[in-house]
PDB file of C-alpha atoms in Angstrom:
ATOM      1  CA  UNK A   1      36.195  -3.388 -17.366  1.00 55.00           C
ATOM      2  CA  UNK A   2      34.739  -1.426 -14.599  1.00 81.00           C
ATOM      3  CA  UNK A   3      31.331  -2.311 -13.405  1.00 92.00           C
ATOM      4  CA  UNK A   4      28.702  -0.117 -12.302  1.00 95.00           C
ATOM      5  CA  UNK A   5      30.012   1.928  -9.083  1.00 95.00           C
ATOM      6  CA  UNK A   6      27.637   3.551  -6.504  1.00 97.00           C
ATOM      7  CA  UNK A   7      29.049   5.730  -3.456  1.00 96.00           C
ATOM      8  CA  UNK A   8      28.836   5.897  -0.547  1.00 97.00           C
ATOM      9  CA  UNK A   9      28.347   2.167   0.222  1.00 96.00           C
ATOM     10  CA  UNK A  10      26.906   2.850   3.283  1.00 97.00           C
ATOM     11  CA  UNK A  11      25.262   6.320   4.636  1.00 97.00           C
ATOM     12  CA  UNK A  12      23.586   6.875   7.930  1.00 98.00           C
ATOM     13  CA  UNK A  13      21.528   9.896   8.015  1.00 97.00           C
ATOM     14  CA  UNK A  14      19.171  11.576  11.240  1.00 97.00           C
ATOM     15  CA  UNK A  15      15.602  12.032  10.537  1.00 97.00           C
ATOM     16  CA  UNK A  16      15.118  15.138   8.360  1.00 97.00           C
ATOM     17  CA  UNK A  17      18.682  15.300   6.920  1.00 97.00           C
ATOM     18  CA  UNK A  18      19.153  15.539   2.851  1.00 98.00           C
ATOM     19  CA  UNK A  19      21.038  12.966   1.153  1.00 98.00           C
ATOM     20  CA  UNK A  20      22.616  12.323  -1.914  1.00 98.00           C
ATOM     21  CA  UNK A  21      23.353   9.245  -3.483  1.00 98.00           C
ATOM     22  CA  UNK A  22      25.903   8.616  -6.939  1.00 98.00           C
ATOM     23  CA  UNK A  23      25.882   6.601  -9.503  1.00 98.00           C
ATOM     24  CA  UNK A  24      28.386   5.660 -12.129  1.00 97.00           C
ATOM     25  CA  UNK A  25      27.598   3.784 -14.674  1.00 97.00           C
ATOM     26  CA  UNK A  26      29.515   1.613 -17.310  1.00 95.00           C
ATOM     27  CA  UNK A  27      30.728   3.768 -19.969  1.00 94.00           C
ATOM     28  CA  UNK A  28      28.597   4.530 -22.792  1.00 92.00           C
ATOM     29  CA  UNK A  29      25.595   2.927 -21.511  1.00 93.00           C
ATOM     30  CA  UNK A  30      22.508   5.242 -22.350  1.00 92.00           C
ATOM     31  CA  UNK A  31      20.197   3.726 -19.870  1.00 93.00           C
ATOM     32  CA  UNK A  32      20.345   4.308 -16.287  1.00 95.00           C
ATOM     33  CA  UNK A  33      18.059   3.184 -13.711  1.00 95.00           C
ATOM     34  CA  UNK A  34      17.251   3.744  -9.949  1.00 97.00           C
ATOM     35  CA  UNK A  35      15.693   1.021  -7.525  1.00 97.00           C
ATOM     36  CA  UNK A  36      14.935   0.777  -4.028  1.00 98.00           C
ATOM     37  CA  UNK A  37      15.121  -2.497  -1.901  1.00 96.00           C
ATOM     38  CA  UNK A  38      13.561  -2.662   1.288  1.00 94.00           C
ATOM     39  CA  UNK A  39      14.981  -5.708   3.761  1.00 91.00           C
ATOM     40  CA  UNK A  40      13.902  -8.903   2.554  1.00 88.00           C
ATOM     41  CA  UNK A  41      12.372  -7.579  -0.912  1.00 91.00           C
ATOM     42  CA  UNK A  42      12.698  -7.412  -4.198  1.00 94.00           C
ATOM     43  CA  UNK A  43      14.227  -4.226  -5.739  1.00 96.00           C
ATOM     44  CA  UNK A  44      11.317  -2.026  -6.665  1.00 96.00           C
ATOM     45  CA  UNK A  45      11.521   0.875  -9.987  1.00 94.00           C
ATOM     46  CA  UNK A  46      12.485   4.417  -8.827  1.00 97.00           C
ATOM     47  CA  UNK A  47      13.389   5.914 -12.102  1.00 96.00           C
ATOM     48  CA  UNK A  48      14.736   5.540 -15.574  1.00 93.00           C
ATOM     49  CA  UNK A  49      16.946   7.790 -17.734  1.00 94.00           C
ATOM     50  CA  UNK A  50      17.941   7.382 -21.331  1.00 92.00           C
ATOM     51  CA  UNK A  51      21.028   9.514 -21.759  1.00 93.00           C
ATOM     52  CA  UNK A  52      20.392  12.629 -19.636  1.00 95.00           C
ATOM     53  CA  UNK A  53      16.135  12.448 -20.337  1.00 94.00           C
ATOM     54  CA  UNK A  54      14.705  11.262 -17.342  1.00 95.00           C
ATOM     55  CA  UNK A  55      11.741   9.317 -19.280  1.00 92.00           C
ATOM     56  CA  UNK A  56       9.818   7.458 -15.938  1.00 91.00           C
ATOM     57  CA  UNK A  57       9.870   8.954 -12.961  1.00 93.00           C
ATOM     58  CA  UNK A  58       6.532   7.025 -11.980  1.00 92.00           C
ATOM     59  CA  UNK A  59       8.446   4.928  -9.184  1.00 94.00           C
ATOM     60  CA  UNK A  60       9.644   7.567  -6.742  1.00 97.00           C
ATOM     61  CA  UNK A  61       7.162   7.495  -3.422  1.00 94.00           C
ATOM     62  CA  UNK A  62       6.825  11.195  -2.962  1.00 94.00           C
ATOM     63  CA  UNK A  63       8.493  14.908  -3.982  1.00 95.00           C
ATOM     64  CA  UNK A  64      11.098  14.299  -1.719  1.00 97.00           C
ATOM     65  CA  UNK A  65      13.175  12.050  -4.074  1.00 98.00           C
ATOM     66  CA  UNK A  66      14.720  13.762  -6.881  1.00 97.00           C
ATOM     67  CA  UNK A  67      17.105  12.055  -9.695  1.00 98.00           C
ATOM     68  CA  UNK A  68      19.368  13.390 -12.043  1.00 97.00           C
ATOM     69  CA  UNK A  69      22.092  12.812 -14.813  1.00 97.00           C
ATOM     70  CA  UNK A  70      22.681  16.189 -16.205  1.00 96.00           C
ATOM     71  CA  UNK A  71      25.313  15.027 -18.392  1.00 93.00           C
ATOM     72  CA  UNK A  72      24.086  11.435 -19.451  1.00 91.00           C
ATOM     73  CA  UNK A  73      26.542  10.064 -17.468  1.00 95.00           C
ATOM     74  CA  UNK A  74      27.024  10.180 -13.378  1.00 97.00           C
ATOM     75  CA  UNK A  75      23.442  10.005 -12.118  1.00 98.00           C
ATOM     76  CA  UNK A  76      22.697  11.260  -8.436  1.00 98.00           C
ATOM     77  CA  UNK A  77      19.766  10.306  -6.477  1.00 98.00           C
ATOM     78  CA  UNK A  78      18.628  13.113  -3.619  1.00 98.00           C
ATOM     79  CA  UNK A  79      16.211  12.453  -0.947  1.00 98.00           C
ATOM     80  CA  UNK A  80      15.026  15.399   0.874  1.00 98.00           C
ATOM     81  CA  UNK A  81      13.953  15.332   4.977  1.00 97.00           C
ATOM     82  CA  UNK A  82      14.919  11.662   4.981  1.00 97.00           C
ATOM     83  CA  UNK A  83      12.005   9.665   6.985  1.00 97.00           C
ATOM     84  CA  UNK A  84      12.594   6.298   8.598  1.00 96.00           C
ATOM     85  CA  UNK A  85      10.908   4.352   6.090  1.00 96.00           C
ATOM     86  CA  UNK A  86      13.481   5.757   3.569  1.00 97.00           C
ATOM     87  CA  UNK A  87      15.637   3.168   5.249  1.00 97.00           C
ATOM     88  CA  UNK A  88      16.569   0.572   2.044  1.00 97.00           C
ATOM     89  CA  UNK A  89      19.504  -0.303  -0.205  1.00 97.00           C
ATOM     90  CA  UNK A  90      19.420   1.985  -3.132  1.00 98.00           C
ATOM     91  CA  UNK A  91      20.402   0.275  -6.629  1.00 97.00           C
ATOM     92  CA  UNK A  92      21.614   1.721  -9.596  1.00 97.00           C
ATOM     93  CA  UNK A  93      21.705  -0.200 -12.922  1.00 95.00           C
ATOM     94  CA  UNK A  94      22.747   0.558 -16.727  1.00 94.00           C
ATOM     95  CA  UNK A  95      22.217  -1.077 -19.844  1.00 91.00           C
ATOM     96  CA  UNK A  96      23.561  -0.402 -23.579  1.00 88.00           C
ATOM     97  CA  UNK A  97      20.403   0.055 -24.818  1.00 74.00           C
ATOM     98  CA  UNK A  98      21.294  -1.821 -27.746  1.00 64.00           C
ATOM     99  CA  UNK A  99      18.116  -3.179 -28.937  1.00 62.00           C
ATOM    100  CA  UNK A 100      16.052  -0.002 -28.347  1.00 59.00           C
ATOM    101  CA  UNK A 101      14.128  -2.191 -26.013  1.00 64.00           C
ATOM    102  CA  UNK A 102      13.947  -2.776 -22.015  1.00 65.00           C
ATOM    103  CA  UNK A 103      15.207  -5.845 -22.732  1.00 73.00           C
ATOM    104  CA  UNK A 104      18.909  -5.220 -22.955  1.00 79.00           C
ATOM    105  CA  UNK A 105      20.982  -6.490 -19.971  1.00 85.00           C
ATOM    106  CA  UNK A 106      21.098  -4.238 -17.139  1.00 90.00           C
ATOM    107  CA  UNK A 107      24.189  -4.151 -14.892  1.00 92.00           C
ATOM    108  CA  UNK A 108      23.610  -3.721 -11.085  1.00 93.00           C
ATOM    109  CA  UNK A 109      26.147  -1.659  -8.802  1.00 95.00           C
ATOM    110  CA  UNK A 110      26.672  -3.034  -5.620  1.00 93.00           C
ATOM    111  CA  UNK A 111      24.050  -0.507  -4.051  1.00 95.00           C
ATOM    112  CA  UNK A 112      24.290   2.195  -1.047  1.00 97.00           C
ATOM    113  CA  UNK A 113      22.621   0.820   1.980  1.00 97.00           C
ATOM    114  CA  UNK A 114      20.889   4.197   3.539  1.00 98.00           C
ATOM    115  CA  UNK A 115      19.732   4.085   7.411  1.00 98.00           C
ATOM    116  CA  UNK A 116      17.836   6.568   8.666  1.00 97.00           C
ATOM    117  CA  UNK A 117      17.910   7.173  12.449  1.00 96.00           C
TER     118      UNK A 117
ATOM    119  CA  UNK B   1      -0.615  -3.253 -13.182  1.00 86.00           C
ATOM    120  CA  UNK B   2       2.111  -5.905 -13.692  1.00 90.00           C
ATOM    121  CA  UNK B   3       2.990  -8.368 -10.796  1.00 94.00           C
ATOM    122  CA  UNK B   4       5.449 -10.768 -10.533  1.00 96.00           C
ATOM    123  CA  UNK B   5       4.524 -13.805  -7.607  1.00 96.00           C
ATOM    124  CA  UNK B   6       7.101 -16.471  -6.652  1.00 96.00           C
ATOM    125  CA  UNK B   7       7.343 -19.060  -4.167  1.00 90.00           C
ATOM    126  CA  UNK B   8       8.590 -17.837  -0.436  1.00 89.00           C
ATOM    127  CA  UNK B   9      11.904 -19.354   0.643  1.00 88.00           C
ATOM    128  CA  UNK B  10      13.964 -20.519   2.013  1.00 95.00           C
ATOM    129  CA  UNK B  11      14.581 -23.193   0.140  1.00 96.00           C
ATOM    130  CA  UNK B  12      16.865 -26.169   1.207  1.00 97.00           C
ATOM    131  CA  UNK B  13      17.959 -28.531  -0.864  1.00 97.00           C
ATOM    132  CA  UNK B  14      21.170 -31.099  -0.576  1.00 97.00           C
ATOM    133  CA  UNK B  15      23.590 -31.300  -3.519  1.00 97.00           C
ATOM    134  CA  UNK B  16      22.933 -32.685  -6.673  1.00 96.00           C
ATOM    135  CA  UNK B  17      19.216 -32.334  -6.083  1.00 97.00           C
ATOM    136  CA  UNK B  18      16.346 -31.066  -8.573  1.00 97.00           C
ATOM    137  CA  UNK B  19      15.892 -27.374  -8.128  1.00 97.00           C
ATOM    138  CA  UNK B  20      12.294 -25.485  -9.023  1.00 97.00           C
ATOM    139  CA  UNK B  21      11.372 -22.213  -7.951  1.00 97.00           C
ATOM    140  CA  UNK B  22       7.669 -21.129  -9.156  1.00 97.00           C
ATOM    141  CA  UNK B  23       7.384 -17.772 -10.754  1.00 98.00           C
ATOM    142  CA  UNK B  24       3.706 -16.479 -12.186  1.00 98.00           C
ATOM    143  CA  UNK B  25       3.133 -13.028 -13.215  1.00 97.00           C
ATOM    144  CA  UNK B  26       0.195 -10.791 -14.640  1.00 95.00           C
ATOM    145  CA  UNK B  27       0.446  -8.456 -17.005  1.00 92.00           C
ATOM    146  CA  UNK B  28      -1.019  -7.680 -20.343  1.00 86.00           C
ATOM    147  CA  UNK B  29       0.487  -8.174 -23.927  1.00 85.00           C
ATOM    148  CA  UNK B  30       3.733  -9.789 -23.882  1.00 87.00           C
ATOM    149  CA  UNK B  31       6.124  -8.896 -21.371  1.00 92.00           C
ATOM    150  CA  UNK B  32      10.156 -10.358 -21.084  1.00 92.00           C
ATOM    151  CA  UNK B  33      10.781 -12.613 -18.025  1.00 95.00           C
ATOM    152  CA  UNK B  34      13.710 -12.606 -16.338  1.00 95.00           C
ATOM    153  CA  UNK B  35      15.462 -14.320 -13.430  1.00 97.00           C
ATOM    154  CA  UNK B  36      18.031 -12.409 -11.415  1.00 96.00           C
ATOM    155  CA  UNK B  37      20.455 -14.401  -8.885  1.00 97.00           C
ATOM    156  CA  UNK B  38      22.177 -12.381  -6.106  1.00 94.00           C
ATOM    157  CA  UNK B  39      24.879 -14.024  -4.365  1.00 93.00           C
ATOM    158  CA  UNK B  40      26.124 -13.333  -0.786  1.00 88.00           C
ATOM    159  CA  UNK B  41      28.112 -10.362  -0.914  1.00 85.00           C
ATOM    160  CA  UNK B  42      27.396  -9.864  -4.356  1.00 88.00           C
ATOM    161  CA  UNK B  43      25.361  -7.056  -6.785  1.00 88.00           C
ATOM    162  CA  UNK B  44      22.265  -8.728  -8.495  1.00 94.00           C
ATOM    163  CA  UNK B  45      22.890 -10.186 -12.065  1.00 93.00           C
ATOM    164  CA  UNK B  46      21.034 -11.156 -14.529  1.00 94.00           C
ATOM    165  CA  UNK B  47      20.858 -15.227 -14.769  1.00 97.00           C
ATOM    166  CA  UNK B  48      18.629 -15.817 -17.846  1.00 96.00           C
ATOM    167  CA  UNK B  49      15.662 -14.505 -19.836  1.00 94.00           C
ATOM    168  CA  UNK B  50      13.203 -14.931 -22.316  1.00 95.00           C
ATOM    169  CA  UNK B  51      11.329 -12.119 -24.539  1.00 91.00           C
ATOM    170  CA  UNK B  52       8.452 -14.375 -25.932  1.00 90.00           C
ATOM    171  CA  UNK B  53       6.009 -16.954 -25.392  1.00 92.00           C
ATOM    172  CA  UNK B  54       7.402 -20.799 -25.383  1.00 95.00           C
ATOM    173  CA  UNK B  55      11.077 -18.871 -25.389  1.00 95.00           C
ATOM    174  CA  UNK B  56      13.429 -21.086 -23.213  1.00 97.00           C
ATOM    175  CA  UNK B  57      15.897 -18.877 -20.866  1.00 96.00           C
ATOM    176  CA  UNK B  58      19.314 -20.906 -19.686  1.00 97.00           C
ATOM    177  CA  UNK B  59      22.654 -20.371 -18.288  1.00 97.00           C
ATOM    178  CA  UNK B  60      25.049 -21.986 -16.301  1.00 95.00           C
ATOM    179  CA  UNK B  61      22.643 -25.258 -15.597  1.00 97.00           C
ATOM    180  CA  UNK B  62      19.776 -23.792 -15.078  1.00 98.00           C
ATOM    181  CA  UNK B  63      16.445 -22.852 -17.489  1.00 98.00           C
ATOM    182  CA  UNK B  64      13.297 -21.504 -17.609  1.00 98.00           C
ATOM    183  CA  UNK B  65      10.564 -21.652 -20.104  1.00 98.00           C
ATOM    184  CA  UNK B  66       8.227 -18.546 -20.676  1.00 97.00           C
ATOM    185  CA  UNK B  67       4.547 -20.378 -20.309  1.00 96.00           C
ATOM    186  CA  UNK B  68       2.227 -17.578 -21.508  1.00 94.00           C
ATOM    187  CA  UNK B  69      -0.834 -19.813 -21.171  1.00 94.00           C
ATOM    188  CA  UNK B  70      -0.017 -20.453 -17.760  1.00 96.00           C
ATOM    189  CA  UNK B  71       1.655 -16.940 -17.014  1.00 96.00           C
ATOM    190  CA  UNK B  72       4.389 -18.553 -15.292  1.00 97.00           C
ATOM    191  CA  UNK B  73       8.279 -18.692 -15.871  1.00 98.00           C
ATOM    192  CA  UNK B  74       9.619 -21.157 -13.526  1.00 98.00           C
ATOM    193  CA  UNK B  75      13.212 -21.719 -12.695  1.00 98.00           C
ATOM    194  CA  UNK B  76      14.631 -25.538 -12.984  1.00 98.00           C
ATOM    195  CA  UNK B  77      18.112 -26.861 -12.662  1.00 98.00           C
ATOM    196  CA  UNK B  78      18.857 -30.542 -12.827  1.00 97.00           C
ATOM    197  CA  UNK B  79      21.375 -30.813  -9.969  1.00 96.00           C
ATOM    198  CA  UNK B  80      22.514 -27.966  -7.468  1.00 97.00           C
ATOM    199  CA  UNK B  81      25.779 -27.146  -6.218  1.00 97.00           C
ATOM    200  CA  UNK B  82      26.584 -25.416  -2.739  1.00 97.00           C
ATOM    201  CA  UNK B  83      27.949 -22.507  -4.984  1.00 96.00           C
ATOM    202  CA  UNK B  84      23.897 -22.232  -6.422  1.00 97.00           C
ATOM    203  CA  UNK B  85      22.890 -20.860  -2.727  1.00 97.00           C
ATOM    204  CA  UNK B  86      21.906 -17.193  -3.484  1.00 97.00           C
ATOM    205  CA  UNK B  87      18.850 -15.436  -3.574  1.00 96.00           C
ATOM    206  CA  UNK B  88      16.841 -15.591  -6.858  1.00 98.00           C
ATOM    207  CA  UNK B  89      14.321 -12.752  -8.294  1.00 97.00           C
ATOM    208  CA  UNK B  90      11.692 -13.222 -11.058  1.00 97.00           C
ATOM    209  CA  UNK B  91      11.321 -10.210 -12.992  1.00 95.00           C
ATOM    210  CA  UNK B  92       9.304  -8.546 -16.009  1.00 93.00           C
ATOM    211  CA  UNK B  93       9.128  -6.126 -18.192  1.00 91.00           C
ATOM    212  CA  UNK B  94       5.808  -4.976 -19.533  1.00 87.00           C
ATOM    213  CA  UNK B  95       5.290  -4.721 -23.644  1.00 82.00           C
ATOM    214  CA  UNK B  96       7.664  -1.546 -24.729  1.00 76.00           C
ATOM    215  CA  UNK B  97       8.832  -0.607 -21.493  1.00 80.00           C
ATOM    216  CA  UNK B  98      11.433  -0.421 -19.781  1.00 84.00           C
ATOM    217  CA  UNK B  99      10.254  -0.685 -15.905  1.00 87.00           C
ATOM    218  CA  UNK B 100      11.582  -3.574 -14.538  1.00 91.00           C
ATOM    219  CA  UNK B 101       8.888  -5.622 -11.432  1.00 93.00           C
ATOM    220  CA  UNK B 102      10.855  -7.840  -9.618  1.00 95.00           C
ATOM    221  CA  UNK B 103       8.953 -10.784  -7.232  1.00 96.00           C
ATOM    222  CA  UNK B 104       9.889 -10.490  -3.797  1.00 95.00           C
ATOM    223  CA  UNK B 105      13.319 -12.957  -4.092  1.00 96.00           C
ATOM    224  CA  UNK B 106      13.660 -16.993  -3.193  1.00 97.00           C
ATOM    225  CA  UNK B 107      16.574 -17.795  -1.170  1.00 97.00           C
ATOM    226  CA  UNK B 108      18.075 -20.591  -1.598  1.00 97.00           C
ATOM    227  CA  UNK B 109      20.326 -22.821   0.774  1.00 97.00           C
ATOM    228  CA  UNK B 110      22.132 -25.790  -0.795  1.00 97.00           C
ATOM    229  CA  UNK B 111      23.965 -28.343   1.546  1.00 97.00           C
ATOM    230  CA  UNK B 112      26.894 -30.456   0.844  1.00 95.00           C
TER     231      UNK B 112
END
């Protein structure tokens, strides 16, 4: 079946522009995660949704970052007034939450590479 | 806070050599531990996991044992193949949580 998809795959923005990154999780998956991966580093947690509820947004680096999942399926990560330090790969992952715990397997999308000039 | 430290790469091995990638963690309670792999041009995928002390996770010839006494979760494989060339990430989720903490990754090159 279809995996997690993300769009666009590549995005170039001028400093100060707003961007929106989309994630389509695997159908029926309850949990959805966003991560930021800088070049040569491991992914860093940004935020977590269970259905439409955003249960943890402790990793969002500033109030310029905003994520939503209004119908419990597709999610959008929005970055306002982009800065050069926002350049990274943004990864989305979904999980079925069958155990009710965080240890269910997460399925990752291919990521969106954001470059801010 | 919780953290993961893994050995720096790159690691370069010849085919059929033994692989160890060290990973240690800092966490309160009983975290769950994971190894993820990212093959060239592909997305991140779960390789194996262990959810309690002394558990051994295994997959595709790789294995790692959750050692609470040494707070470690080292990845091993007895005989690597060229196709194992990838970046490997150690990770944890804290007790009762959903937030995954990743290490910086270790790049493995396997030569024929």
